[in-house]
Tab-separated table of C-alpha atoms and ligand atoms in Angstrom:
chain	number	residue	atom	x	y	z
A	1000	MET	CA	-35.854	-9.508	4.054
A	1001	ALA	CA	-34.165	-7.878	7.077
A	1002	PRO	CA	-30.938	-5.999	6.255
A	1003	VAL	CA	-27.655	-7.734	7.073
A	1004	ARG	CA	-25.690	-5.998	9.877
A	1005	VAL	CA	-21.958	-6.601	10.211
A	1006	PRO	CA	-19.690	-5.214	12.989
A	1007	CYS	CA	-17.287	-2.837	11.275
A	1008	SER	CA	-14.638	-0.229	12.126
A	1009	LEU	CA	-13.520	2.572	9.827
A	1010	ILE	CA	-9.822	3.292	10.312
A	1011	ARG	CA	-7.412	5.683	8.642
A	1012	GLY	CA	-4.097	3.967	8.091
A	1013	GLY	CA	-1.430	6.378	6.779
A	1014	THR	CA	-2.883	8.147	3.719
A	1015	SER	CA	-5.675	5.603	3.156
A	1016	ARG	CA	-8.918	4.578	4.832
A	1017	ALA	CA	-10.500	1.119	5.100
A	1018	ALA	CA	-13.465	-0.734	6.532
A	1019	PHE	CA	-12.166	-3.344	8.989
A	1020	PHE	CA	-13.998	-6.615	9.694
A	1021	LEU	CA	-13.332	-9.731	11.724
A	1022	ARG	CA	-13.174	-12.703	9.362
A	1023	ARG	CA	-15.732	-14.657	11.376
A	1024	HIS	CA	-18.331	-11.947	10.739
A	1025	LEU	CA	-18.090	-12.328	6.951
A	1026	PRO	CA	-19.330	-15.152	4.699
A	1027	THR	CA	-16.744	-17.913	4.224
A	1028	ASP	CA	-17.658	-18.280	0.566
A	1029	GLU	CA	-15.440	-15.782	-1.327
A	1030	ALA	CA	-18.042	-14.782	-3.917
A	1031	ALA	CA	-20.678	-14.166	-1.214
A	1032	ARG	CA	-18.107	-12.210	0.856
A	1033	ASN	CA	-17.174	-10.023	-2.100
A	1034	GLN	CA	-20.812	-9.369	-2.976
A	1035	LEU	CA	-21.504	-8.273	0.614
A	1036	LEU	CA	-18.424	-5.999	0.692
A	1037	VAL	CA	-19.368	-4.309	-2.573
A	1038	ARG	CA	-22.857	-3.693	-1.160
A	1039	ILE	CA	-21.393	-2.253	2.084
A	1040	LEU	CA	-18.854	-0.009	0.342
A	1041	GLY	CA	-21.458	1.186	-2.131
A	1042	GLY	CA	-21.771	-0.240	-5.588
A	1043	PRO	CA	-22.406	-0.110	-8.439
A	1044	ASP	CA	-21.524	3.577	-8.406
A	1045	THR	CA	-18.195	5.354	-8.735
A	1046	LEU	CA	-19.227	7.851	-6.004
A	1047	GLN	CA	-20.135	4.965	-3.672
A	1048	VAL	CA	-22.980	7.225	-2.531
A	1049	ASP	CA	-25.024	4.249	-1.289
A	1050	GLY	CA	-22.205	2.903	0.870
A	1051	ILE	CA	-19.322	3.754	3.159
A	1052	GLY	CA	-16.528	3.793	0.535
A	1053	GLY	CA	-15.104	7.149	-0.514
A	1054	GLY	CA	-15.312	6.786	-4.338
A	1055	HIS	CA	-11.520	6.691	-4.714
A	1056	PRO	CA	-9.127	3.709	-4.633
A	1057	LEU	CA	-7.511	5.100	-1.450
A	1058	THR	CA	-10.844	5.088	0.419
A	1059	SER	CA	-12.332	1.972	-1.172
A	1060	LYS	CA	-10.390	-0.557	0.858
A	1061	VAL	CA	-11.156	-3.441	3.195
A	1062	ALA	CA	-9.125	-5.217	5.887
A	1063	VAL	CA	-10.216	-8.669	7.058
A	1064	ILE	CA	-8.640	-9.601	10.399
A	1065	ASN	CA	-8.361	-12.929	12.190
A	1066	PRO	CA	-6.333	-14.181	15.190
A	1067	ALA	CA	-3.059	-15.526	13.777
A	1068	VAL	CA	-2.873	-19.217	12.918
A	1069	ASP	CA	0.580	-19.639	14.541
A	1070	ASP	CA	2.997	-18.045	17.003
A	1071	ALA	CA	4.941	-16.007	14.438
A	1072	ALA	CA	2.183	-13.365	14.419
A	1073	ASP	CA	-0.605	-12.003	16.621
A	1074	VAL	CA	-3.099	-11.316	13.851
A	1075	ASP	CA	-3.572	-12.281	10.216
A	1076	TYR	CA	-4.503	-9.455	7.827
A	1077	LEU	CA	-6.054	-9.868	4.414
A	1078	PHE	CA	-6.176	-6.689	2.349
A	1079	LEU	CA	-8.855	-6.288	-0.333
A	1080	GLN	CA	-8.823	-3.466	-2.894
A	1081	LEU	CA	-12.214	-2.560	-4.344
A	1082	ASP	CA	-12.052	-0.710	-7.637
A	1083	PRO	CA	-14.852	1.866	-7.394
A	1084	ARG	CA	-15.002	2.099	-11.208
A	1085	ASN	CA	-15.897	-1.486	-12.003
A	1086	LEU	CA	-16.436	-3.164	-8.633
A	1087	THR	CA	-13.693	-5.743	-8.974
A	1088	ILE	CA	-12.111	-6.903	-5.720
A	1089	SER	CA	-8.438	-7.804	-5.761
A	1090	SER	CA	-6.427	-9.621	-3.119
A	1091	VAL	CA	-3.191	-9.628	-5.144
A	1092	GLN	CA	-1.593	-6.598	-3.484
A	1093	ASN	CA	-0.680	-5.687	0.068
A	1094	CYS	CA	-1.402	-2.249	1.477
A	1095	GLY	CA	1.232	-0.804	3.778
A	1096	ASN	CA	-0.914	2.193	4.739
A	1097	ILE	CA	-3.883	0.152	5.921
A	1098	LEU	CA	-1.405	-2.170	7.662
A	1099	ALA	CA	-0.681	0.672	10.135
A	1100	GLY	CA	-4.410	0.611	11.010
A	1101	VAL	CA	-4.225	-3.117	11.812
A	1102	GLY	CA	-2.340	-2.282	15.029
A	1103	VAL	CA	-5.123	0.114	16.085
A	1104	TYR	CA	-7.809	-2.462	15.276
A	1105	ALA	CA	-6.040	-5.384	17.008
A	1106	ILE	CA	-5.636	-3.395	20.242
A	1107	HIS	CA	-9.207	-2.005	20.169
A	1108	GLN	CA	-10.585	-5.511	19.605
A	1109	GLY	CA	-8.536	-6.905	22.518
A	1110	MET	CA	-6.640	-9.231	20.162
A	1111	VAL	CA	-3.281	-7.954	21.459
A	1112	ARG	CA	-2.638	-7.023	25.088
A	1113	ILE	CA	-0.924	-3.733	25.884
A	1114	ALA	CA	2.600	-4.389	27.188
A	1115	GLY	CA	4.202	-1.231	28.620
A	1116	ASP	CA	4.702	2.153	26.956
A	1117	GLU	CA	5.123	0.585	23.524
A	1118	THR	CA	3.323	-2.531	22.323
A	1119	VAL	CA	4.409	-4.620	19.355
A	1120	VAL	CA	1.633	-5.999	17.156
A	1121	ARG	CA	2.938	-8.749	14.882
A	1122	VAL	CA	0.959	-8.927	11.665
A	1123	ARG	CA	0.999	-11.588	8.953
A	1124	MET	CA	0.065	-10.112	5.578
A	1125	LEU	CA	-1.987	-12.925	4.074
A	1126	ASN	CA	-1.791	-11.406	0.578
A	1127	SER	CA	1.924	-12.161	0.439
A	1128	GLY	CA	2.774	-14.249	3.520
A	1129	GLY	CA	5.169	-11.510	4.750
A	1130	LEU	CA	5.351	-10.339	8.358
A	1131	CYS	CA	5.367	-6.832	9.791
A	1132	HIS	CA	6.005	-5.765	13.385
A	1133	LEU	CA	4.074	-2.610	14.309
A	1134	LEU	CA	5.332	-0.545	17.226
A	1135	MET	CA	2.286	1.116	18.804
A	1136	GLN	CA	2.363	3.899	21.440
A	1137	THR	CA	0.608	2.577	24.565
A	1138	PRO	CA	1.559	4.737	27.597
A	1139	ASN	CA	-0.517	4.377	30.793
A	1140	GLY	CA	-2.124	1.162	29.607
A	1141	ALA	CA	-4.030	2.692	26.687
A	1142	LEU	CA	-3.511	3.044	22.937
A	1143	GLN	CA	-2.423	6.596	22.187
A	1144	THR	CA	-3.327	7.982	18.777
A	1145	LYS	CA	-2.643	11.688	19.476
A	1146	GLY	CA	0.952	12.783	19.005
A	1147	ASP	CA	3.492	14.932	17.170
A	1148	THR	CA	4.174	12.856	14.056
A	1149	ALA	CA	3.212	14.445	10.738
A	1150	ILE	CA	3.059	12.425	7.516
A	1151	GLY	CA	2.782	13.966	4.037
A	1152	GLY	CA	-0.800	13.774	2.711
A	1153	VAL	CA	-2.563	13.768	6.119
A	1154	PRO	CA	-3.546	16.980	7.936
A	1155	GLY	CA	-2.285	17.514	11.482
A	1156	THR	CA	-0.199	15.206	13.617
A	1157	ALA	CA	-0.756	11.928	15.462
A	1158	ALA	CA	1.110	9.205	17.370
A	1159	PRO	CA	3.658	7.320	15.272
A	1160	VAL	CA	3.159	3.729	14.158
A	1161	VAL	CA	6.571	2.304	13.296
A	1162	CYS	CA	6.188	-0.462	10.698
A	1163	ASN	CA	9.086	-2.923	10.473
A	1164	TYR	CA	8.627	-5.235	7.499
A	1165	GLN	CA	10.341	-8.606	7.342
A	1166	ASN	CA	10.936	-10.627	4.138
A	1167	ILE	CA	8.870	-8.596	1.737
A	1168	ALA	CA	10.950	-8.995	-1.433
A	1169	GLY	CA	8.962	-10.715	-4.182
A	1170	SER	CA	5.673	-10.267	-2.268
A	1171	ALA	CA	3.416	-10.863	-5.267
A	1172	CYS	CA	5.876	-11.577	-8.091
A	1173	GLY	CA	8.100	-14.149	-6.355
A	1174	ALA	CA	11.353	-12.181	-6.848
A	1175	LEU	CA	12.738	-8.733	-6.079
A	1176	LEU	CA	13.433	-8.208	-9.798
A	1177	PRO	CA	10.660	-10.356	-11.285
A	1178	THR	CA	11.733	-10.146	-14.942
A	1179	GLY	CA	15.235	-11.248	-13.878
A	1180	ASN	CA	16.683	-7.930	-15.091
A	1181	PRO	CA	17.344	-4.579	-13.442
A	1182	LEU	CA	16.319	-2.936	-16.722
A	1183	ASP	CA	13.895	-3.960	-19.477
A	1184	TRP	CA	13.093	-2.358	-22.809
A	1185	VAL	CA	9.365	-2.190	-23.393
A	1186	GLU	CA	7.385	-0.238	-25.989
A	1187	GLY	CA	10.487	1.852	-26.701
A	1188	VAL	CA	11.254	2.917	-23.105
A	1189	GLU	CA	13.462	1.605	-20.320
A	1190	ALA	CA	11.679	0.233	-17.267
A	1191	THR	CA	12.673	-1.375	-13.973
A	1192	CYS	CA	10.216	-3.919	-12.605
A	1193	VAL	CA	10.649	-4.312	-8.859
A	1194	ASP	CA	8.697	-5.959	-6.033
A	1195	ASN	CA	9.940	-5.151	-2.548
A	1196	GLY	CA	6.511	-5.412	-0.965
A	1197	MET	CA	4.620	-3.967	-3.947
A	1198	PRO	CA	4.977	-4.716	-7.670
A	1199	VAL	CA	6.014	-1.441	-9.323
A	1200	VAL	CA	7.181	-0.507	-12.807
A	1201	VAL	CA	9.664	2.332	-12.372
A	1202	LEU	CA	9.962	4.692	-15.353
A	1203	ARG	CA	11.831	7.933	-15.983
A	1204	ALA	CA	9.416	10.894	-16.161
A	1205	ALA	CA	11.773	12.467	-18.726
A	1206	ASP	CA	11.225	9.524	-21.100
A	1207	PHE	CA	7.583	10.675	-21.391
A	1208	GLY	CA	8.512	14.333	-21.951
A	1209	LEU	CA	7.625	15.190	-18.334
A	1210	THR	CA	9.535	16.994	-15.592
A	1211	GLY	CA	8.100	14.667	-12.949
A	1212	LEU	CA	6.861	17.698	-10.992
A	1213	GLU	CA	3.438	17.921	-12.687
A	1214	ASN	CA	0.512	17.763	-10.302
A	1215	PRO	CA	-1.452	14.483	-10.081
A	1216	ALA	CA	-4.669	15.960	-11.588
A	1217	GLU	CA	-2.722	17.221	-14.610
A	1218	LEU	CA	-1.130	13.795	-15.150
A	1219	GLU	CA	-4.453	12.025	-14.685
A	1220	ALA	CA	-6.054	14.270	-17.324
A	1221	ASP	CA	-3.347	13.395	-19.876
A	1222	LYS	CA	-5.099	10.693	-21.925
A	1223	THR	CA	-2.079	10.008	-24.168
A	1224	LEU	CA	0.159	9.423	-21.148
A	1225	ARG	CA	-2.385	7.171	-19.468
A	1226	SER	CA	-2.899	5.059	-22.531
A	1227	LYS	CA	0.908	4.655	-22.947
A	1228	LEU	CA	1.235	3.664	-19.289
A	1229	GLU	CA	-1.604	1.146	-19.527
A	1230	THR	CA	-0.042	-0.435	-22.638
A	1231	LEU	CA	3.222	-0.818	-20.729
A	1232	ARG	CA	1.454	-2.231	-17.691
A	1233	LEU	CA	-0.488	-4.826	-19.661
A	1234	SER	CA	2.669	-5.876	-21.473
A	1235	LEU	CA	4.828	-6.116	-18.316
A	1236	GLY	CA	2.230	-7.755	-16.008
A	1237	PRO	CA	2.745	-11.314	-17.342
A	1238	LYS	CA	6.552	-10.814	-17.424
A	1239	MET	CA	6.355	-9.894	-13.722
A	1240	ASN	CA	4.581	-13.220	-12.994
A	1241	LEU	CA	1.302	-11.411	-12.349
A	1242	GLY	CA	-0.577	-12.919	-15.317
A	1243	ASP	CA	-3.235	-10.845	-17.054
A	1244	VAL	CA	-3.342	-7.593	-15.054
A	1245	SER	CA	-6.207	-5.905	-16.912
A	1246	ALA	CA	-8.501	-6.239	-13.854
A	1247	LYS	CA	-5.755	-6.100	-11.192
A	1248	SER	CA	-4.548	-3.143	-9.161
A	1249	VAL	CA	-0.885	-4.133	-9.718
A	1250	PRO	CA	1.668	-3.404	-10.968
A	1251	LYS	CA	1.701	0.271	-10.001
A	1252	LEU	CA	3.592	2.664	-12.289
A	1253	CYS	CA	5.999	5.184	-10.829
A	1254	LEU	CA	7.461	8.086	-12.813
A	1255	VAL	CA	10.739	9.087	-11.198
A	1256	SER	CA	12.805	12.256	-11.506
A	1257	PRO	CA	15.674	13.852	-9.549
A	1258	PRO	CA	14.829	14.816	-5.928
A	1259	GLN	CA	13.829	18.439	-5.203
A	1260	ARG	CA	13.955	18.580	-1.394
A	1261	GLY	CA	17.153	16.794	-0.446
A	1262	GLY	CA	15.659	13.289	-0.705
A	1263	LEU	CA	16.556	10.248	-2.773
A	1264	VAL	CA	14.040	10.597	-5.607
A	1265	MET	CA	10.892	12.481	-6.678
A	1266	THR	CA	7.871	10.346	-7.620
A	1267	ARG	CA	4.477	10.445	-9.337
A	1268	THR	CA	2.689	7.116	-8.920
A	1269	PHE	CA	-0.291	5.673	-10.805
A	1270	ILE	CA	-2.158	3.096	-8.658
A	1271	PRO	CA	-2.659	2.172	-11.517
A	1272	HIS	CA	-5.510	4.245	-13.031
A	1273	VAL	CA	-5.472	7.169	-10.612
A	1274	CYS	CA	-2.397	9.259	-9.787
A	1275	HIS	CA	-1.670	9.062	-6.039
A	1276	ASN	CA	-1.573	12.376	-4.104
A	1277	ALA	CA	1.346	10.876	-2.183
A	1278	ILE	CA	2.707	7.343	-2.752
A	1279	GLY	CA	1.750	3.966	-1.273
A	1280	VAL	CA	3.983	2.747	1.555
A	1281	LEU	CA	5.201	-0.468	0.022
A	1282	ALA	CA	5.339	1.226	-3.366
A	1283	ALA	CA	7.753	3.736	-1.765
A	1284	VAL	CA	9.809	0.882	-0.312
A	1285	SER	CA	9.976	-0.749	-3.769
A	1286	VAL	CA	10.936	2.502	-5.517
A	1287	ALA	CA	13.593	3.300	-2.887
A	1288	THR	CA	14.989	-0.190	-3.408
A	1289	ALA	CA	15.171	0.389	-7.177
A	1290	CYS	CA	17.184	3.564	-6.489
A	1291	LEU	CA	19.712	1.595	-4.409
A	1292	LEU	CA	20.216	-1.286	-6.853
A	1293	PRO	CA	22.773	-0.989	-9.666
A	1294	CYS	CA	21.762	-0.614	-13.343
A	1295	THR	CA	18.071	0.248	-12.759
A	1296	VAL	CA	16.337	3.268	-14.355
A	1297	ALA	CA	16.502	4.943	-10.931
A	1298	ALA	CA	20.156	4.151	-10.069
A	1299	GLY	CA	22.031	7.397	-9.432
A	1300	ILE	CA	18.920	9.603	-9.686
A	1301	GLY	CA	19.667	11.082	-6.239
A	1302	PRO	CA	22.303	10.864	-3.499
A	1303	VAL	CA	22.506	7.496	-1.721
A	1304	PRO	CA	23.642	7.725	1.910
A	1305	ALA	CA	26.610	5.601	2.955
A	1306	GLY	CA	26.379	2.749	5.481
A	1307	ASP	CA	23.715	0.244	6.375
A	1308	PRO	CA	20.850	0.492	7.232
A	1309	LYS	CA	20.085	3.467	4.999
A	1310	THR	CA	17.331	5.964	5.734
A	1311	VAL	CA	16.177	7.696	2.572
A	1312	ALA	CA	13.369	10.128	1.726
A	1313	VAL	CA	11.007	9.268	-1.107
A	1314	GLU	CA	9.536	12.564	-2.305
A	1315	HIS	CA	5.935	12.678	-3.577
A	1316	PRO	CA	3.341	15.352	-4.547
A	1317	SER	CA	2.319	16.145	-0.951
A	1318	GLY	CA	5.627	15.719	0.896
A	1319	ALA	CA	8.112	12.938	1.488
A	1320	PHE	CA	8.506	10.006	3.755
A	1321	GLY	CA	11.426	8.171	5.185
A	1322	VAL	CA	12.146	4.551	4.343
A	1323	ARG	CA	14.773	2.596	6.281
A	1324	LEU	CA	16.359	-0.183	4.243
A	1325	GLU	CA	18.790	-2.862	5.359
A	1326	MET	CA	20.561	-4.497	2.421
A	1327	ASP	CA	22.998	-7.410	2.412
A	1328	GLU	CA	26.119	-7.755	0.274
A	1329	ASP	CA	24.134	-9.475	-2.534
A	1330	ASN	CA	21.786	-6.486	-2.757
A	1331	GLN	CA	18.992	-8.466	-1.152
A	1332	VAL	CA	16.857	-6.457	1.224
A	1333	ARG	CA	16.983	-7.841	4.752
A	1334	ALA	CA	14.406	-5.515	6.316
A	1335	ALA	CA	12.514	-2.301	5.655
A	1336	GLY	CA	10.896	0.208	7.990
A	1337	VAL	CA	8.559	3.188	7.635
A	1338	VAL	CA	6.701	5.505	10.003
A	1339	ARG	CA	2.958	6.036	9.593
A	1340	THR	CA	0.095	7.254	11.770
A	1341	ALA	CA	-3.370	5.700	12.120
A	1342	ARG	CA	-6.675	6.470	13.815
A	1343	LEU	CA	-9.981	4.797	14.579
A	1344	LEU	CA	-12.663	6.963	12.946
A	1345	PHE	CA	-15.857	5.059	13.575
A	1346	GLU	CA	-17.036	1.808	15.140
A	1347	GLY	CA	-20.436	0.244	14.689
A	1348	GLU	CA	-22.371	-1.945	12.285
A	1349	ALA	CA	-22.299	-1.730	8.513
A	1350	ILE	CA	-25.751	-2.355	7.059
A	1351	ALA	CA	-26.141	-4.082	3.695
B	1239	NQM	O1	1.890	0.677	-1.475
B	1239	NQM	C1	-2.129	2.696	-2.656
B	1239	NQM	C2	-1.970	3.367	-0.372
B	1239	NQM	C3	-1.717	2.378	-1.443
B	1239	NQM	C4	-1.049	1.122	-1.142
B	1239	NQM	C5	-1.969	1.868	-3.813
B	1239	NQM	C6	0.020	1.177	-0.135
B	1239	NQM	C7	1.298	0.505	-0.392
B	1239	NQM	O2	-1.541	4.483	-0.486
B	1239	NQM	O3	1.744	-0.192	0.524
B	1239	NQM	O4	-0.098	1.744	0.931
B	1239	NQM	O5	-0.841	1.790	-4.288
B	1239	NQM	O6	-2.950	1.327	-4.273
B	1239	NQM	O7	-2.668	3.019	0.590
């Protein structure tokens, strides 16, 4: 049988990388689509040596793009997370890093016309129904990816992609505080369950005997810690309206500690079985939100700037990034913004 060839682009979005496809090039049947994607990314093998995935959750990602179904957006974006360990594919979570790459893809594919020095690409995140407006640099009628913006976790600099999220609270859990509480007791520790774009369980590093400054490899090697975190995750998943999360990539778990570099908070984030070298975008938005809300485990952990909107720095193992949050008087988040960079790495056909 002749191999199947599918037009595909590899794009770095923020600190992640994904294979991008147009929806019409993939099977409509979900099981057949998933089987094809696993074959293209390289399974069954944790190294993904027989495919184009990178053997790590941050490089084992897929974006499926389609022209938007209505005028509120330009393109619809479905994010799929492939777990390189067991080949499950999850559509429960968004990915704010890969979202930055959607602007690059939409312009390269001619799905959005360049409009002056900056072009807005309006993206509907099908995983949650939320919208994001991406501000792309397009001087002289062309997409510019070279520039001066550095983001922690990516070498060098590139053109900024400003991501302005709208209505992301309760993206997967249905509420900003899905258990109904700013603080829950679980398995003997205090936890804050929050979903401002990404379901995250926020925990104090100190409650696990940690400083919160350990390096990710050290934390990942700590079997006792990982088993405690997984017990917490499995117990809190249903309470966060996520059902049985044993085969899901959410909720993430974030160990917080006081900031070290003048930011709002220091973080170490499990996504959920690997410790991130940085932190996911929407995970950072969710954690920053937990720091700003009263009575959470992260309330008061670092200095909160006055006024609204607030720009805060979420510190992580390879740097920090700024999150801009607009809150209303009821502590509901009106809007959130982050800056990322993105780049087209390869364009061609994936062969399965
Ligand atoms: O939280 C990793 C990443 C992500 C997701 C993960 C992300 C986000 O770094 O919006 O970007 O948490 O699985 O790409």
